[in-house]
Coordinates of N, CA and C in Angstrom, one line a residue:
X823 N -18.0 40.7 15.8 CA -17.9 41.0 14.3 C -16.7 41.9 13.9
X824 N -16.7 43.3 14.4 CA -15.4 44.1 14.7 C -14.8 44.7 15.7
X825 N -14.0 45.1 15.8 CA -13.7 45.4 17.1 C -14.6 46.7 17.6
X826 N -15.3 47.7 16.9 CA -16.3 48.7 17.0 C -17.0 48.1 17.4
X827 N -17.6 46.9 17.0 CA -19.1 46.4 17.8 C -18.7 45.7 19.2
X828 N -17.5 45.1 19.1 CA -17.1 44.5 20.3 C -17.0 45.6 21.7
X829 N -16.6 46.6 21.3 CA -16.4 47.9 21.8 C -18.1 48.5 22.6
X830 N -18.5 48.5 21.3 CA -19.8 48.8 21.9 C -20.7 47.8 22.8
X831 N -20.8 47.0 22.6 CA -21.5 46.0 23.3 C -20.6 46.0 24.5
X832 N -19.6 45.5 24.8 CA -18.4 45.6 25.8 C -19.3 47.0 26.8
X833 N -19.3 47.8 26.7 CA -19.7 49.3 27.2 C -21.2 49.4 27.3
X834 N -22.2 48.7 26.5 CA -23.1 48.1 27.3 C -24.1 49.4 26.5
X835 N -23.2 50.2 25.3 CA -23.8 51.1 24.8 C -25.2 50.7 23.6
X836 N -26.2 51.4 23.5 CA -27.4 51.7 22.9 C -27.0 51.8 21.8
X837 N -26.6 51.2 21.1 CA -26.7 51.3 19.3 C -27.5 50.4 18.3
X838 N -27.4 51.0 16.9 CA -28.3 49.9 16.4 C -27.3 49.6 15.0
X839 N -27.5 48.6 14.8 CA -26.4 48.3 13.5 C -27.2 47.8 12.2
X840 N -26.9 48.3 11.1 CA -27.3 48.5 9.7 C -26.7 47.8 8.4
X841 N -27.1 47.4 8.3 CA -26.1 46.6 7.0 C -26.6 46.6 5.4
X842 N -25.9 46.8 4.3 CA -26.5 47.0 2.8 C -25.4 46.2 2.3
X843 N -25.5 45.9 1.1 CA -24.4 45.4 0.2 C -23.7 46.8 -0.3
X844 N -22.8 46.3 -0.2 CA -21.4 47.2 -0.6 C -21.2 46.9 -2.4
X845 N -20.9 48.4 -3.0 CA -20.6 47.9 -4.2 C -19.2 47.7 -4.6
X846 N -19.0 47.1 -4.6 CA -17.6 47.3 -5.1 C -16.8 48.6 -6.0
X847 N -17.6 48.6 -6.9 CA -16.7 49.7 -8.0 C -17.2 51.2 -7.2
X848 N -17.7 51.1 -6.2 CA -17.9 52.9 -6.0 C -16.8 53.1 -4.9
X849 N -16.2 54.6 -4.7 CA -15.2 54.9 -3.8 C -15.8 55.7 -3.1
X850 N -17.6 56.1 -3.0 CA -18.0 57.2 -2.4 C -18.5 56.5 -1.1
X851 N -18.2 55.9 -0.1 CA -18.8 54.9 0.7 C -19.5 55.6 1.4
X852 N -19.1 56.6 1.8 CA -20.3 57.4 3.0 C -21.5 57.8 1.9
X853 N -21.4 58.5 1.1 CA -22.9 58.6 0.2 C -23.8 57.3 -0.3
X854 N -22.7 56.0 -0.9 CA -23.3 54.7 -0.6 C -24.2 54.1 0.7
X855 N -23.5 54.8 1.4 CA -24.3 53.7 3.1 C -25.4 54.8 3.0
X856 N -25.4 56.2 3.0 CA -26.7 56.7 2.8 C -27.9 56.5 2.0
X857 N -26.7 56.6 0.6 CA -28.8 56.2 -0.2 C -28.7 54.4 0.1
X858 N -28.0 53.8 0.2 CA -28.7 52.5 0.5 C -29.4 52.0 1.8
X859 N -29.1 52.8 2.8 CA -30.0 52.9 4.2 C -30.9 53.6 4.1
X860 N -31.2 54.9 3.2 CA -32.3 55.8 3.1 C -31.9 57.3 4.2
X861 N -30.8 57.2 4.9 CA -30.5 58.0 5.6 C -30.3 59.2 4.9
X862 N -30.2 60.7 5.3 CA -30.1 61.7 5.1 C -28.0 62.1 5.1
X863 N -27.6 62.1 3.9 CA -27.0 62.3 4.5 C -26.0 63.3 5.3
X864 N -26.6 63.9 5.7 CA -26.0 64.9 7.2 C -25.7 64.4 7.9
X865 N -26.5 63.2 8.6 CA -26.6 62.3 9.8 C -25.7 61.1 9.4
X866 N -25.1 60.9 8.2 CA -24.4 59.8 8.0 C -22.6 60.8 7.9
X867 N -21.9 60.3 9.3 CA -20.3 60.7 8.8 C -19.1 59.6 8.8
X868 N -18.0 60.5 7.8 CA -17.3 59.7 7.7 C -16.1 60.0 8.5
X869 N -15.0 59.1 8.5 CA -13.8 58.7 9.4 C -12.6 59.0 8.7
X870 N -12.2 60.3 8.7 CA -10.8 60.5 8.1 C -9.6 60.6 9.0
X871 N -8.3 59.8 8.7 CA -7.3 60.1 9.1 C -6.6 61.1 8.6
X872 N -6.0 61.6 9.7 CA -5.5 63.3 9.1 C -4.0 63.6 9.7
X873 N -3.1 63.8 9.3 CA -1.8 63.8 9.4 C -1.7 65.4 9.8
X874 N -1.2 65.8 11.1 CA -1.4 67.6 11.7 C 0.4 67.4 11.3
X875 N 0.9 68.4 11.0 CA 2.2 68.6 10.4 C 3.1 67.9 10.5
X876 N 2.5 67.1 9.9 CA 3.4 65.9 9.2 C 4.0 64.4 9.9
X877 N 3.5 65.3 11.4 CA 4.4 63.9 12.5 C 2.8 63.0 13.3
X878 N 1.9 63.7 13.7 CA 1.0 63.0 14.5 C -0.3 62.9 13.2
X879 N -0.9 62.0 13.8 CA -2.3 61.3 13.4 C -3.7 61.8 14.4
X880 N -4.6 62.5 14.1 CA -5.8 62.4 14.6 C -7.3 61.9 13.8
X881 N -8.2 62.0 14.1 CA -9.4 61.5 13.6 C -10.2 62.3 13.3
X882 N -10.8 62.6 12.1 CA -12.1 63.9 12.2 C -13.5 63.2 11.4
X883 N -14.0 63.5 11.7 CA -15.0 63.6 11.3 C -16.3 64.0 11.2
X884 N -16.7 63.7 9.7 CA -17.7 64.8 9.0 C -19.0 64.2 8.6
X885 N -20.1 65.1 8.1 CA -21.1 64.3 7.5 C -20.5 64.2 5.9
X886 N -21.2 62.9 5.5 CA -20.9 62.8 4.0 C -21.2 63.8 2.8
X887 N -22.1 64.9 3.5 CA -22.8 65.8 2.3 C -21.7 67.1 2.6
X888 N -20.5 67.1 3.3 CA -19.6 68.2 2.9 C -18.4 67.6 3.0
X889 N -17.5 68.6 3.2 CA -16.2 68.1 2.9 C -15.4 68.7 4.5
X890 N -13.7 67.8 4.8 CA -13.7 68.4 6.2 C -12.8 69.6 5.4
X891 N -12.9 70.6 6.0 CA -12.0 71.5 6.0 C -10.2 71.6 6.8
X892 N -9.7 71.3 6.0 CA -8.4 70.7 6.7 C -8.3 72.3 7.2
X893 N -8.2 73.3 7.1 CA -7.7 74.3 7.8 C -8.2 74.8 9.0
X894 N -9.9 74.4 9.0 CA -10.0 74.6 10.4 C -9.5 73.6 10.9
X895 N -9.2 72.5 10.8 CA -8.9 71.5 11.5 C -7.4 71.7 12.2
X896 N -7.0 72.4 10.9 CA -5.7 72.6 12.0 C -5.4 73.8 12.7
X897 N -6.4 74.6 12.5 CA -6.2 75.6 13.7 C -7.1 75.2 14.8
X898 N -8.3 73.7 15.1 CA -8.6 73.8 16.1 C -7.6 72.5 16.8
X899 N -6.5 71.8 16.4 CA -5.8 71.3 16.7 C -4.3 72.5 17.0
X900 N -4.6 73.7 16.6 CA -3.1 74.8 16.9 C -2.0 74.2 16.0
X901 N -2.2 73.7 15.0 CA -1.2 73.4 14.3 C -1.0 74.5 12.6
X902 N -0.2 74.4 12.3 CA 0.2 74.4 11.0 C -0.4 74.4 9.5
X903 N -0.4 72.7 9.8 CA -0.5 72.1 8.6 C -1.6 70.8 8.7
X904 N -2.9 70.7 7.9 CA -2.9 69.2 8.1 C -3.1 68.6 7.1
X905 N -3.3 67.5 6.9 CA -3.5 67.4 5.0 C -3.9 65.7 5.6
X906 N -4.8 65.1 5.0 CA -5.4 63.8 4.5 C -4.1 62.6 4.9
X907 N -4.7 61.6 5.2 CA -2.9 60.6 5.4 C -3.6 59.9 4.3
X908 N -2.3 59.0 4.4 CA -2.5 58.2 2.9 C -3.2 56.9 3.3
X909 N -3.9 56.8 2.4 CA -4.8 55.1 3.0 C -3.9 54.1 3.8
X910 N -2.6 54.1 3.0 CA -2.2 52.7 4.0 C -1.6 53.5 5.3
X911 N -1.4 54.7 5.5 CA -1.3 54.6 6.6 C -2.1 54.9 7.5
X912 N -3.6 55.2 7.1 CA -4.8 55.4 7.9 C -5.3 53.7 8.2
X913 N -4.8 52.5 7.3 CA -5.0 51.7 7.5 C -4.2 51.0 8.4
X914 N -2.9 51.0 8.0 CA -2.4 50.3 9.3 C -2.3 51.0 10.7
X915 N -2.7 52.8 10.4 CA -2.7 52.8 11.9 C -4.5 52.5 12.7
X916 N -5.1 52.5 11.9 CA -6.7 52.0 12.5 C -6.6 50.3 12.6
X917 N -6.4 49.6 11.4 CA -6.3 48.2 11.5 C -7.8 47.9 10.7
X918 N -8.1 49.0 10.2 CA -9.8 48.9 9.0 C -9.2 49.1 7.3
X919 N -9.9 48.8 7.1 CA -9.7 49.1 5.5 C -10.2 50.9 5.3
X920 N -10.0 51.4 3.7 CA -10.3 52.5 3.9 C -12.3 52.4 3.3
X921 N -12.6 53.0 3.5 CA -13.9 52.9 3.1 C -14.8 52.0 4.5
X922 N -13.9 51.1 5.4 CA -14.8 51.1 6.3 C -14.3 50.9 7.8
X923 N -13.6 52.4 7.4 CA -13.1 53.1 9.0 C -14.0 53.4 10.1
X924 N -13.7 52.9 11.4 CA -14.5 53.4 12.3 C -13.7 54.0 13.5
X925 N -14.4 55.4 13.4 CA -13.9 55.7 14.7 C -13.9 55.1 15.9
X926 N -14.3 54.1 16.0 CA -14.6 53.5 17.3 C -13.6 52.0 17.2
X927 N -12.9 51.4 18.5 CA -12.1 50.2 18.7 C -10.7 50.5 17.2
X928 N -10.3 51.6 17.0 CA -9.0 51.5 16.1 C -7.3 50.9 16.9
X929 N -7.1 50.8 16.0 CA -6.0 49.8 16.7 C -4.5 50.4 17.7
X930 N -5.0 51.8 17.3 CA -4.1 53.2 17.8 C -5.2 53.9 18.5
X931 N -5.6 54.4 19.3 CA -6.2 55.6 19.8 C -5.7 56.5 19.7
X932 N -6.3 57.6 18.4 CA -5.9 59.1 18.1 C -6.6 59.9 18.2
X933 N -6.2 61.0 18.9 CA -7.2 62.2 19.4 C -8.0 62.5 18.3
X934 N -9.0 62.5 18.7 CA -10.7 62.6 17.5 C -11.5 64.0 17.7
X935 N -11.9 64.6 16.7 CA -12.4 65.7 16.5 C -13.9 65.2 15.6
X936 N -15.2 65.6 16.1 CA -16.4 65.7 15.7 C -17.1 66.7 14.7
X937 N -17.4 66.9 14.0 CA -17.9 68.3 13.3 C -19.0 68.2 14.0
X938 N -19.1 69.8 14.5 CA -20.0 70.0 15.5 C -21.5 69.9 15.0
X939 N -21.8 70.0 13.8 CA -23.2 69.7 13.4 C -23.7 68.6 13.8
X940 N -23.1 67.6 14.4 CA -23.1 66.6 15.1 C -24.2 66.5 16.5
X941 N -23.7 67.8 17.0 CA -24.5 68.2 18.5 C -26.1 68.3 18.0
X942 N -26.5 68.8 16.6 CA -27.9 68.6 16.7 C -28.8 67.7 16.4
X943 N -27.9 66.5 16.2 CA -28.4 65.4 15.6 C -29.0 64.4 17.1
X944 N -30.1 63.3 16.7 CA -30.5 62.8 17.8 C -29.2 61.4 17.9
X945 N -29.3 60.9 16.5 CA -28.6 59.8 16.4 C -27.7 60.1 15.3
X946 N -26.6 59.6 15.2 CA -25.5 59.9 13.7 C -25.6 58.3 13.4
X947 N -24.5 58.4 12.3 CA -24.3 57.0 11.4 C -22.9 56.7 11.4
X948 N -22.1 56.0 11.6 CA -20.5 55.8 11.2 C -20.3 54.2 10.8
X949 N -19.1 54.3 10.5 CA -18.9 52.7 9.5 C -18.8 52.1 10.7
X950 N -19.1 50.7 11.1 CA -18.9 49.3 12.0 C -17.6 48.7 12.2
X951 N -16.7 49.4 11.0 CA -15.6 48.6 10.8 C -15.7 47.9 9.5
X952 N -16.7 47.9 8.7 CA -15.9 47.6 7.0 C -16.9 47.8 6.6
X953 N -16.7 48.0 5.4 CA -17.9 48.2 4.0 C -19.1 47.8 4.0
X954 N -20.0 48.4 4.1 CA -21.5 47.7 3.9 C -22.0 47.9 5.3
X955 N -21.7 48.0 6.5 CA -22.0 47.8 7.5 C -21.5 49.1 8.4
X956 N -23.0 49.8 9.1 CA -23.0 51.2 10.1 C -23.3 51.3 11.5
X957 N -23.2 51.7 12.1 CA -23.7 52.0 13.7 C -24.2 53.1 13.6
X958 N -25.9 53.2 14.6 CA -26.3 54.4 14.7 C -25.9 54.3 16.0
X959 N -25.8 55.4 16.9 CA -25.7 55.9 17.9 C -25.8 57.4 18.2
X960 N -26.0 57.4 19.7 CA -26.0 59.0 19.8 C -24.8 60.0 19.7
X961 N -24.6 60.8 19.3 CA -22.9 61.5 19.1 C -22.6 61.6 21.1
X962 N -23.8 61.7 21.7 CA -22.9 62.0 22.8 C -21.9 60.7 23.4
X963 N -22.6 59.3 22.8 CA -22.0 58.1 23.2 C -20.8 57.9 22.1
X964 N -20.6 58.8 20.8 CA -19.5 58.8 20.4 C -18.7 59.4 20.8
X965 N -18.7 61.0 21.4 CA -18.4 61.5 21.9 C -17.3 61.1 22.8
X966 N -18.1 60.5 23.8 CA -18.0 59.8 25.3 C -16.8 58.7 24.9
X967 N -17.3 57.6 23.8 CA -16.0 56.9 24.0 C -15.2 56.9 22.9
X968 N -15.0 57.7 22.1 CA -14.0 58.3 22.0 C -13.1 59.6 22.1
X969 N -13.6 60.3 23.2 CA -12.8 61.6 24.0 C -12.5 62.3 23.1
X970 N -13.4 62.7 22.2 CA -13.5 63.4 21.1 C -14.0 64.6 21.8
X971 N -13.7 65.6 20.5 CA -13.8 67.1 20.7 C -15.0 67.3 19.7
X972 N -15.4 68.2 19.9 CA -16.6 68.9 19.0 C -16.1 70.5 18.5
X973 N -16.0 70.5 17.3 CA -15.7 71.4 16.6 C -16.4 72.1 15.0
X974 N -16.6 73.2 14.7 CA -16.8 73.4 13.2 C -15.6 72.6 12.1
X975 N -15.4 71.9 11.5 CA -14.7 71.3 10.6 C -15.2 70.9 9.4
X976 N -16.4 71.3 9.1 CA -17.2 70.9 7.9 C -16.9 71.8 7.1
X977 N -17.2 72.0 5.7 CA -17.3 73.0 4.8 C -18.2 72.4 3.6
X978 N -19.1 73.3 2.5 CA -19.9 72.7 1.8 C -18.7 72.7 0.3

């Protein structure tokens, strides 16, 4: 279906996959996949591309009920500066649309950062690879394949 699920199944990983209709006119897609799955959303995060001073790309992400905090981000990356990339380039470097990015099977592998509220969770939520459609899994199996870090990066 995408290359996230191909990924996962490939690796032989425990996940469960969720699907709702996507609305069109809304831009809030991680709050969307929550009230329409019923999930909490703490346990639902989303997939931002983040530009660290100006030259590299990494991956963070958060639950949908805060926001990331670009400045920790860039001091737990030792950088500068980071600031949000721009959709098309979070799109052509993932190979997803925006709204249904997945950390998982991107078409670049960029070093990934977790918001560590993540560690208390049994199972999290992230996009499949496009709109409408989630993967539950356990953060340590997100963790694991994508050699992600675990960090504070959230803020309310």
């Amino acid at each position: 279906m995408t290359p996230a699920i191909d990924l996962l199944r490939r690796d032989g990983v425990d996940f469960e996959l969720l699907e709702y209709t996507h609305d069109a006119n809304t831009a809030a897609y991680g709050e969307e996949a929550a009230q329409a799955l019923g999930l909490t959303p703490d346990a639902v995060f989303k997939t931002l591309i983040v530009a660290i001073d100006g030259s590299r790309l990494v991956v963070a992400l958060v639950p949908v009920s805060r926001t990331l905090d670009l400045k920790a981000l860039a001091r737990t990356v030792k950088a500068k500066k980071a600031v949000l990339a721009e959709a098309v380039v979070a799109e052509r470097t993932t190979g997803y649309v925006v709204g249904g990015i997945s950390p998982l099977g991107q078409k670049q592998r960029l070093a990934t950062f977790i918001d560590s509220s993540a560690g208390h969770l049994e199972r999290l939520y992230v996009s499949a690879g496009r709109r409408g459609l989630e993967i539950a899994l356990s953060p340590e199996q997100l963790q694991r394949l994508t050699q992600a870090y675990m960090a504070p990066l959230a803020r309310n």
